[in-house]
Amino acid sequence: MHDTQSVNKQRIDLDALDEIWVFGYGSLIYKVDFPYLERQTATIHGWERRFWMGSHDHRGTPEKPGRVLTLHPVERAVCFGMAYKITHDVFEHLDHREKNGYLRELIDIALQDGRTIEGIVYIGHADSPAYFGPLDIPSLARHIFDSRGPSGENRDYVFALAQALRQHGVIDEHVVAIETCLLTLQSKDVEE
Ligand code: BEZ
């Protein structure tokens, strides 16, 4: 476990923001276990989703970590997600939920209503001890297929995310490629 809760509390002066928005690109899109004042679909520019972060607490264990999302900078990329307008105190919950190596960062969020506002996103950087980094898609899928933790099967995280993105009409090639491999692994598993 690489707990970032205390460092995140110090990182960004939330009082300097007129409104507090957080951008979700992973489970925050579909697992909303916190109160919010408003939510809108949104995009951030210059980033793509990648299953390059280790999960020692949710979809894996310290002994056998799974793989979850972080953001990777890619020029001209557009990443779809969900933006939530929240109150300051909600960060207590979010920092706890996303404590394994993620840091709060300020980012420009393009809201569906046409406004671009500065908000917060959680990113697992390459220098985090919980960062696993790039791997080819079949190996990523195999790792995810073989992993599970207190929040459940690692593969179910991918399936839920892929479904949530599809419901919004979004095809994310990285997510779909891993989902396809996982479905193949799952069907082979059932046959055996
Ligand atoms: C998210 O769902 O946006 C998220 C992904 C990784 C860490 C924290 C939040």
PDB file of N, CA, C and O in Angstrom, residues 107-153:
ATOM      1  N   ILE A 107      -6.489  20.311 -13.266  1.00  0.00           N
ATOM      2  CA  ILE A 107      -6.613  20.026 -14.697  1.00  0.00           C
ATOM      3  C   ILE A 107      -7.753  20.845 -15.286  1.00  0.00           C
ATOM      4  O   ILE A 107      -8.719  21.161 -14.580  1.00  0.00           O
ATOM      5  N   ASP A 108      -7.634  21.192 -16.568  1.00  0.00           N
ATOM      6  CA  ASP A 108      -8.750  21.861 -17.253  1.00  0.00           C
ATOM      7  C   ASP A 108      -9.778  20.813 -17.656  1.00  0.00           C
ATOM      8  O   ASP A 108      -9.436  19.832 -18.325  1.00  0.00           O
ATOM      9  N   ILE A 109     -11.014  21.040 -17.260  1.00  0.00           N
ATOM     10  CA  ILE A 109     -12.105  20.107 -17.560  1.00  0.00           C
ATOM     11  C   ILE A 109     -13.109  20.814 -18.472  1.00  0.00           C
ATOM     12  O   ILE A 109     -13.633  21.876 -18.108  1.00  0.00           O
ATOM     13  N   ALA A 110     -13.345  20.213 -19.649  1.00  0.00           N
ATOM     14  CA  ALA A 110     -14.340  20.779 -20.570  1.00  0.00           C
ATOM     15  C   ALA A 110     -15.683  20.131 -20.240  1.00  0.00           C
ATOM     16  O   ALA A 110     -15.884  18.934 -20.477  1.00  0.00           O
ATOM     17  N   LEU A 111     -16.578  20.925 -19.689  1.00  0.00           N
ATOM     18  CA  LEU A 111     -17.894  20.411 -19.279  1.00  0.00           C
ATOM     19  C   LEU A 111     -18.840  20.358 -20.480  1.00  0.00           C
ATOM     20  O   LEU A 111     -18.680  21.104 -21.452  1.00  0.00           O
ATOM     21  N   GLN A 112     -19.840  19.504 -20.345  1.00  0.00           N
ATOM     22  CA  GLN A 112     -20.825  19.347 -21.415  1.00  0.00           C
ATOM     23  C   GLN A 112     -21.569  20.664 -21.700  1.00  0.00           C
ATOM     24  O   GLN A 112     -21.997  20.905 -22.828  1.00  0.00           O
ATOM     25  N   ASP A 113     -21.691  21.508 -20.672  1.00  0.00           N
ATOM     26  CA  ASP A 113     -22.430  22.765 -20.881  1.00  0.00           C
ATOM     27  C   ASP A 113     -21.622  23.817 -21.620  1.00  0.00           C
ATOM     28  O   ASP A 113     -22.076  24.948 -21.812  1.00  0.00           O
ATOM     29  N   GLY A 114     -20.391  23.462 -22.049  1.00  0.00           N
ATOM     30  CA  GLY A 114     -19.594  24.381 -22.850  1.00  0.00           C
ATOM     31  C   GLY A 114     -18.537  25.139 -22.054  1.00  0.00           C
ATOM     32  O   GLY A 114     -17.612  25.721 -22.618  1.00  0.00           O
ATOM     33  N   ARG A 115     -18.651  25.105 -20.739  1.00  0.00           N
ATOM     34  CA  ARG A 115     -17.640  25.796 -19.924  1.00  0.00           C
ATOM     35  C   ARG A 115     -16.391  24.953 -19.771  1.00  0.00           C
ATOM     36  O   ARG A 115     -16.476  23.728 -19.761  1.00  0.00           O
ATOM     37  N   THR A 116     -15.239  25.582 -19.682  1.00  0.00           N
ATOM     38  CA  THR A 116     -14.023  24.877 -19.274  1.00  0.00           C
ATOM     39  C   THR A 116     -13.612  25.434 -17.929  1.00  0.00           C
ATOM     40  O   THR A 116     -13.428  26.650 -17.777  1.00  0.00           O
ATOM     41  N   ILE A 117     -13.512  24.522 -16.947  1.00  0.00           N
ATOM     42  CA  ILE A 117     -13.199  24.982 -15.600  1.00  0.00           C
ATOM     43  C   ILE A 117     -11.948  24.234 -15.107  1.00  0.00           C
ATOM     44  O   ILE A 117     -11.585  23.192 -15.657  1.00  0.00           O
ATOM     45  N   GLU A 118     -11.321  24.776 -14.105  1.00  0.00           N
ATOM     46  CA  GLU A 118     -10.165  24.085 -13.518  1.00  0.00           C
ATOM     47  C   GLU A 118     -10.682  23.202 -12.382  1.00  0.00           C
ATOM     48  O   GLU A 118     -11.444  23.676 -11.518  1.00  0.00           O
ATOM     49  N   GLY A 119     -10.344  21.935 -12.428  1.00  0.00           N
ATOM     50  CA  GLY A 119     -10.811  21.018 -11.392  1.00  0.00           C
ATOM     51  C   GLY A 119      -9.713  20.053 -10.985  1.00  0.00           C
ATOM     52  O   GLY A 119      -8.533  20.260 -11.291  1.00  0.00           O
ATOM     53  N   ILE A 120     -10.128  19.017 -10.300  1.00  0.00           N
ATOM     54  CA  ILE A 120      -9.174  18.056  -9.727  1.00  0.00           C
ATOM     55  C   ILE A 120      -9.321  16.712 -10.412  1.00  0.00           C
ATOM     56  O   ILE A 120     -10.439  16.266 -10.700  1.00  0.00           O
ATOM     57  N   VAL A 121      -8.188  16.055 -10.642  1.00  0.00           N
ATOM     58  CA  VAL A 121      -8.204  14.675 -11.135  1.00  0.00           C
ATOM     59  C   VAL A 121      -7.150  13.898 -10.344  1.00  0.00           C
ATOM     60  O   VAL A 121      -6.149  14.466  -9.912  1.00  0.00           O
ATOM     61  N   TYR A 122      -7.410  12.618 -10.139  1.00  0.00           N
ATOM     62  CA  TYR A 122      -6.418  11.769  -9.455  1.00  0.00           C
ATOM     63  C   TYR A 122      -5.566  11.065 -10.516  1.00  0.00           C
ATOM     64  O   TYR A 122      -6.096  10.389 -11.401  1.00  0.00           O
ATOM     65  N   ILE A 123      -4.245  11.219 -10.390  1.00  0.00           N
ATOM     66  CA  ILE A 123      -3.329  10.593 -11.350  1.00  0.00           C
ATOM     67  C   ILE A 123      -2.276   9.776 -10.584  1.00  0.00           C
ATOM     68  O   ILE A 123      -1.741  10.225  -9.571  1.00  0.00           O
ATOM     69  N   GLY A 124      -2.011   8.578 -11.097  1.00  0.00           N
ATOM     70  CA  GLY A 124      -0.904   7.770 -10.571  1.00  0.00           C
ATOM     71  C   GLY A 124       0.294   7.986 -11.485  1.00  0.00           C
ATOM     72  O   GLY A 124       0.281   7.582 -12.652  1.00  0.00           O
ATOM     73  N   HIS A 125       1.304   8.649 -10.971  1.00  0.00           N
ATOM     74  CA  HIS A 125       2.463   9.008 -11.810  1.00  0.00           C
ATOM     75  C   HIS A 125       3.493   7.882 -11.849  1.00  0.00           C
ATOM     76  O   HIS A 125       3.520   7.015 -10.963  1.00  0.00           O
ATOM     77  N   ALA A 126       4.362   7.978 -12.842  1.00  0.00           N
ATOM     78  CA  ALA A 126       5.352   6.920 -13.053  1.00  0.00           C
ATOM     79  C   ALA A 126       6.315   6.783 -11.866  1.00  0.00           C
ATOM     80  O   ALA A 126       6.931   5.720 -11.682  1.00  0.00           O
ATOM     81  N   ASP A 127       6.468   7.823 -11.054  1.00  0.00           N
ATOM     82  CA  ASP A 127       7.400   7.698  -9.922  1.00  0.00           C
ATOM     83  C   ASP A 127       6.708   7.162  -8.653  1.00  0.00           C
ATOM     84  O   ASP A 127       7.335   7.049  -7.600  1.00  0.00           O
ATOM     85  N   SER A 128       5.427   6.820  -8.777  1.00  0.00           N
ATOM     86  CA  SER A 128       4.742   6.231  -7.612  1.00  0.00           C
ATOM     87  C   SER A 128       5.151   4.765  -7.467  1.00  0.00           C
ATOM     88  O   SER A 128       5.235   4.046  -8.463  1.00  0.00           O
ATOM     89  N   PRO A 129       5.346   4.316  -6.229  1.00  0.00           N
ATOM     90  CA  PRO A 129       5.674   2.888  -6.036  1.00  0.00           C
ATOM     91  C   PRO A 129       4.533   1.976  -6.491  1.00  0.00           C
ATOM     92  O   PRO A 129       4.760   0.798  -6.755  1.00  0.00           O
ATOM     93  N   ALA A 130       3.314   2.518  -6.618  1.00  0.00           N
ATOM     94  CA  ALA A 130       2.173   1.694  -7.049  1.00  0.00           C
ATOM     95  C   ALA A 130       2.025   1.679  -8.580  1.00  0.00           C
ATOM     96  O   ALA A 130       1.105   1.055  -9.099  1.00  0.00           O
ATOM     97  N   TYR A 131       2.929   2.389  -9.279  1.00  0.00           N
ATOM     98  CA  TYR A 131       2.847   2.453 -10.747  1.00  0.00           C
ATOM     99  C   TYR A 131       3.521   1.222 -11.343  1.00  0.00           C
ATOM    100  O   TYR A 131       4.685   0.945 -11.066  1.00  0.00           O
ATOM    101  N   PHE A 132       2.786   0.480 -12.144  1.00  0.00           N
ATOM    102  CA  PHE A 132       3.354  -0.723 -12.768  1.00  0.00           C
ATOM    103  C   PHE A 132       3.851  -0.462 -14.183  1.00  0.00           C
ATOM    104  O   PHE A 132       4.740  -1.149 -14.661  1.00  0.00           O
ATOM    105  N   GLY A 133       3.200   0.484 -14.880  1.00  0.00           N
ATOM    106  CA  GLY A 133       3.663   0.864 -16.206  1.00  0.00           C
ATOM    107  C   GLY A 133       3.134   0.006 -17.329  1.00  0.00           C
ATOM    108  O   GLY A 133       2.320  -0.895 -17.137  1.00  0.00           O
ATOM    109  N   PRO A 134       3.635   0.302 -18.568  1.00  0.00           N
ATOM    110  CA  PRO A 134       3.110  -0.324 -19.774  1.00  0.00           C
ATOM    111  C   PRO A 134       3.373  -1.821 -19.838  1.00  0.00           C
ATOM    112  O   PRO A 134       4.363  -2.312 -19.280  1.00  0.00           O
ATOM    113  N   LEU A 135       2.469  -2.483 -20.540  1.00  0.00           N
ATOM    114  CA  LEU A 135       2.579  -3.920 -20.779  1.00  0.00           C
ATOM    115  C   LEU A 135       1.731  -4.187 -22.018  1.00  0.00           C
ATOM    116  O   LEU A 135       0.763  -3.472 -22.252  1.00  0.00           O
ATOM    117  N   ASP A 136       2.072  -5.207 -22.787  1.00  0.00           N
ATOM    118  CA  ASP A 136       1.256  -5.511 -23.955  1.00  0.00           C
ATOM    119  C   ASP A 136      -0.150  -5.942 -23.508  1.00  0.00           C
ATOM    120  O   ASP A 136      -0.340  -6.443 -22.385  1.00  0.00           O
ATOM    121  N   ILE A 137      -1.105  -5.765 -24.411  1.00  0.00           N
ATOM    122  CA  ILE A 137      -2.526  -5.987 -24.046  1.00  0.00           C
ATOM    123  C   ILE A 137      -2.798  -7.425 -23.576  1.00  0.00           C
ATOM    124  O   ILE A 137      -3.445  -7.620 -22.533  1.00  0.00           O
ATOM    125  N   PRO A 138      -2.320  -8.465 -24.264  1.00  0.00           N
ATOM    126  CA  PRO A 138      -2.612  -9.822 -23.779  1.00  0.00           C
ATOM    127  C   PRO A 138      -2.058 -10.076 -22.360  1.00  0.00           C
ATOM    128  O   PRO A 138      -2.726 -10.712 -21.535  1.00  0.00           O
ATOM    129  N   SER A 139      -0.873  -9.539 -22.075  1.00  0.00           N
ATOM    130  CA  SER A 139      -0.302  -9.746 -20.732  1.00  0.00           C
ATOM    131  C   SER A 139      -1.070  -8.944 -19.679  1.00  0.00           C
ATOM    132  O   SER A 139      -1.277  -9.413 -18.545  1.00  0.00           O
ATOM    133  N   LEU A 140      -1.480  -7.726 -20.071  1.00  0.00           N
ATOM    134  CA  LEU A 140      -2.302  -6.921 -19.150  1.00  0.00           C
ATOM    135  C   LEU A 140      -3.587  -7.671 -18.809  1.00  0.00           C
ATOM    136  O   LEU A 140      -3.974  -7.774 -17.637  1.00  0.00           O
ATOM    137  N   ALA A 141      -4.225  -8.213 -19.857  1.00  0.00           N
ATOM    138  CA  ALA A 141      -5.497  -8.924 -19.655  1.00  0.00           C
ATOM    139  C   ALA A 141      -5.281 -10.159 -18.778  1.00  0.00           C
ATOM    140  O   ALA A 141      -6.091 -10.455 -17.896  1.00  0.00           O
ATOM    141  N   ARG A 142      -4.202 -10.863 -19.006  1.00  0.00           N
ATOM    142  CA  ARG A 142      -3.910 -12.075 -18.210  1.00  0.00           C
ATOM    143  C   ARG A 142      -3.744 -11.708 -16.737  1.00  0.00           C
ATOM    144  O   ARG A 142      -4.253 -12.379 -15.846  1.00  0.00           O
ATOM    145  N   HIS A 143      -2.983 -10.613 -16.504  1.00  0.00           N
ATOM    146  CA  HIS A 143      -2.758 -10.154 -15.124  1.00  0.00           C
ATOM    147  C   HIS A 143      -4.100  -9.807 -14.464  1.00  0.00           C
ATOM    148  O   HIS A 143      -4.385 -10.219 -13.336  1.00  0.00           O
ATOM    149  N   ILE A 144      -4.925  -9.070 -15.204  1.00  0.00           N
ATOM    150  CA  ILE A 144      -6.233  -8.651 -14.656  1.00  0.00           C
ATOM    151  C   ILE A 144      -7.119  -9.879 -14.422  1.00  0.00           C
ATOM    152  O   ILE A 144      -7.795  -9.993 -13.391  1.00  0.00           O
ATOM    153  N   PHE A 145      -7.088 -10.803 -15.365  1.00  0.00           N
ATOM    154  CA  PHE A 145      -7.917 -12.010 -15.254  1.00  0.00           C
ATOM    155  C   PHE A 145      -7.580 -12.808 -13.995  1.00  0.00           C
ATOM    156  O   PHE A 145      -8.454 -13.413 -13.361  1.00  0.00           O
ATOM    157  N   ASP A 146      -6.309 -12.809 -13.638  1.00  0.00           N
ATOM    158  CA  ASP A 146      -5.833 -13.609 -12.497  1.00  0.00           C
ATOM    159  C   ASP A 146      -5.900 -12.860 -11.160  1.00  0.00           C
ATOM    160  O   ASP A 146      -5.425 -13.376 -10.148  1.00  0.00           O
ATOM    161  N   SER A 147      -6.425 -11.621 -11.162  1.00  0.00           N
ATOM    162  CA  SER A 147      -6.372 -10.789  -9.942  1.00  0.00           C
ATOM    163  C   SER A 147      -7.749 -10.536  -9.343  1.00  0.00           C
ATOM    164  O   SER A 147      -8.740 -10.401 -10.061  1.00  0.00           O
ATOM    165  N   ARG A 148      -7.745 -10.427  -8.042  1.00  0.00           N
ATOM    166  CA  ARG A 148      -8.964 -10.096  -7.308  1.00  0.00           C
ATOM    167  C   ARG A 148      -8.568  -9.532  -5.938  1.00  0.00           C
ATOM    168  O   ARG A 148      -7.464  -9.792  -5.443  1.00  0.00           O
ATOM    169  N   GLY A 149      -9.496  -8.740  -5.346  1.00  0.00           N
ATOM    170  CA  GLY A 149      -9.193  -8.124  -4.047  1.00  0.00           C
ATOM    171  C   GLY A 149     -10.477  -7.823  -3.302  1.00  0.00           C
ATOM    172  O   GLY A 149     -11.552  -8.286  -3.687  1.00  0.00           O
ATOM    173  N   PRO A 150     -10.378  -6.998  -2.241  1.00  0.00           N
ATOM    174  CA  PRO A 150     -11.555  -6.723  -1.408  1.00  0.00           C
ATOM    175  C   PRO A 150     -12.731  -6.119  -2.191  1.00  0.00           C
ATOM    176  O   PRO A 150     -13.882  -6.288  -1.789  1.00  0.00           O
ATOM    177  N   SER A 151     -12.468  -5.419  -3.286  1.00  0.00           N
ATOM    178  CA  SER A 151     -13.576  -4.829  -4.065  1.00  0.00           C
ATOM    179  C   SER A 151     -14.087  -5.770  -5.151  1.00  0.00           C
ATOM    180  O   SER A 151     -15.003  -5.407  -5.900  1.00  0.00           O
ATOM    181  N   GLY A 152     -13.484  -6.941  -5.255  1.00  0.00           N
ATOM    182  CA  GLY A 152     -13.980  -7.931  -6.209  1.00  0.00           C
ATOM    183  C   GLY A 152     -12.972  -8.289  -7.285  1.00  0.00           C
ATOM    184  O   GLY A 152     -11.783  -7.949  -7.199  1.00  0.00           O
ATOM    185  N   GLU A 153     -13.496  -9.005  -8.289  1.00  0.00           N
ATOM    186  CA  GLU A 153     -12.650  -9.464  -9.391  1.00  0.00           C
ATOM    187  C   GLU A 153     -12.104  -8.254 -10.159  1.00  0.00           C
ATOM    188  O   GLU A 153     -12.860  -7.340 -10.510  1.00  0.00           O
TER     189      GLU A 153
END
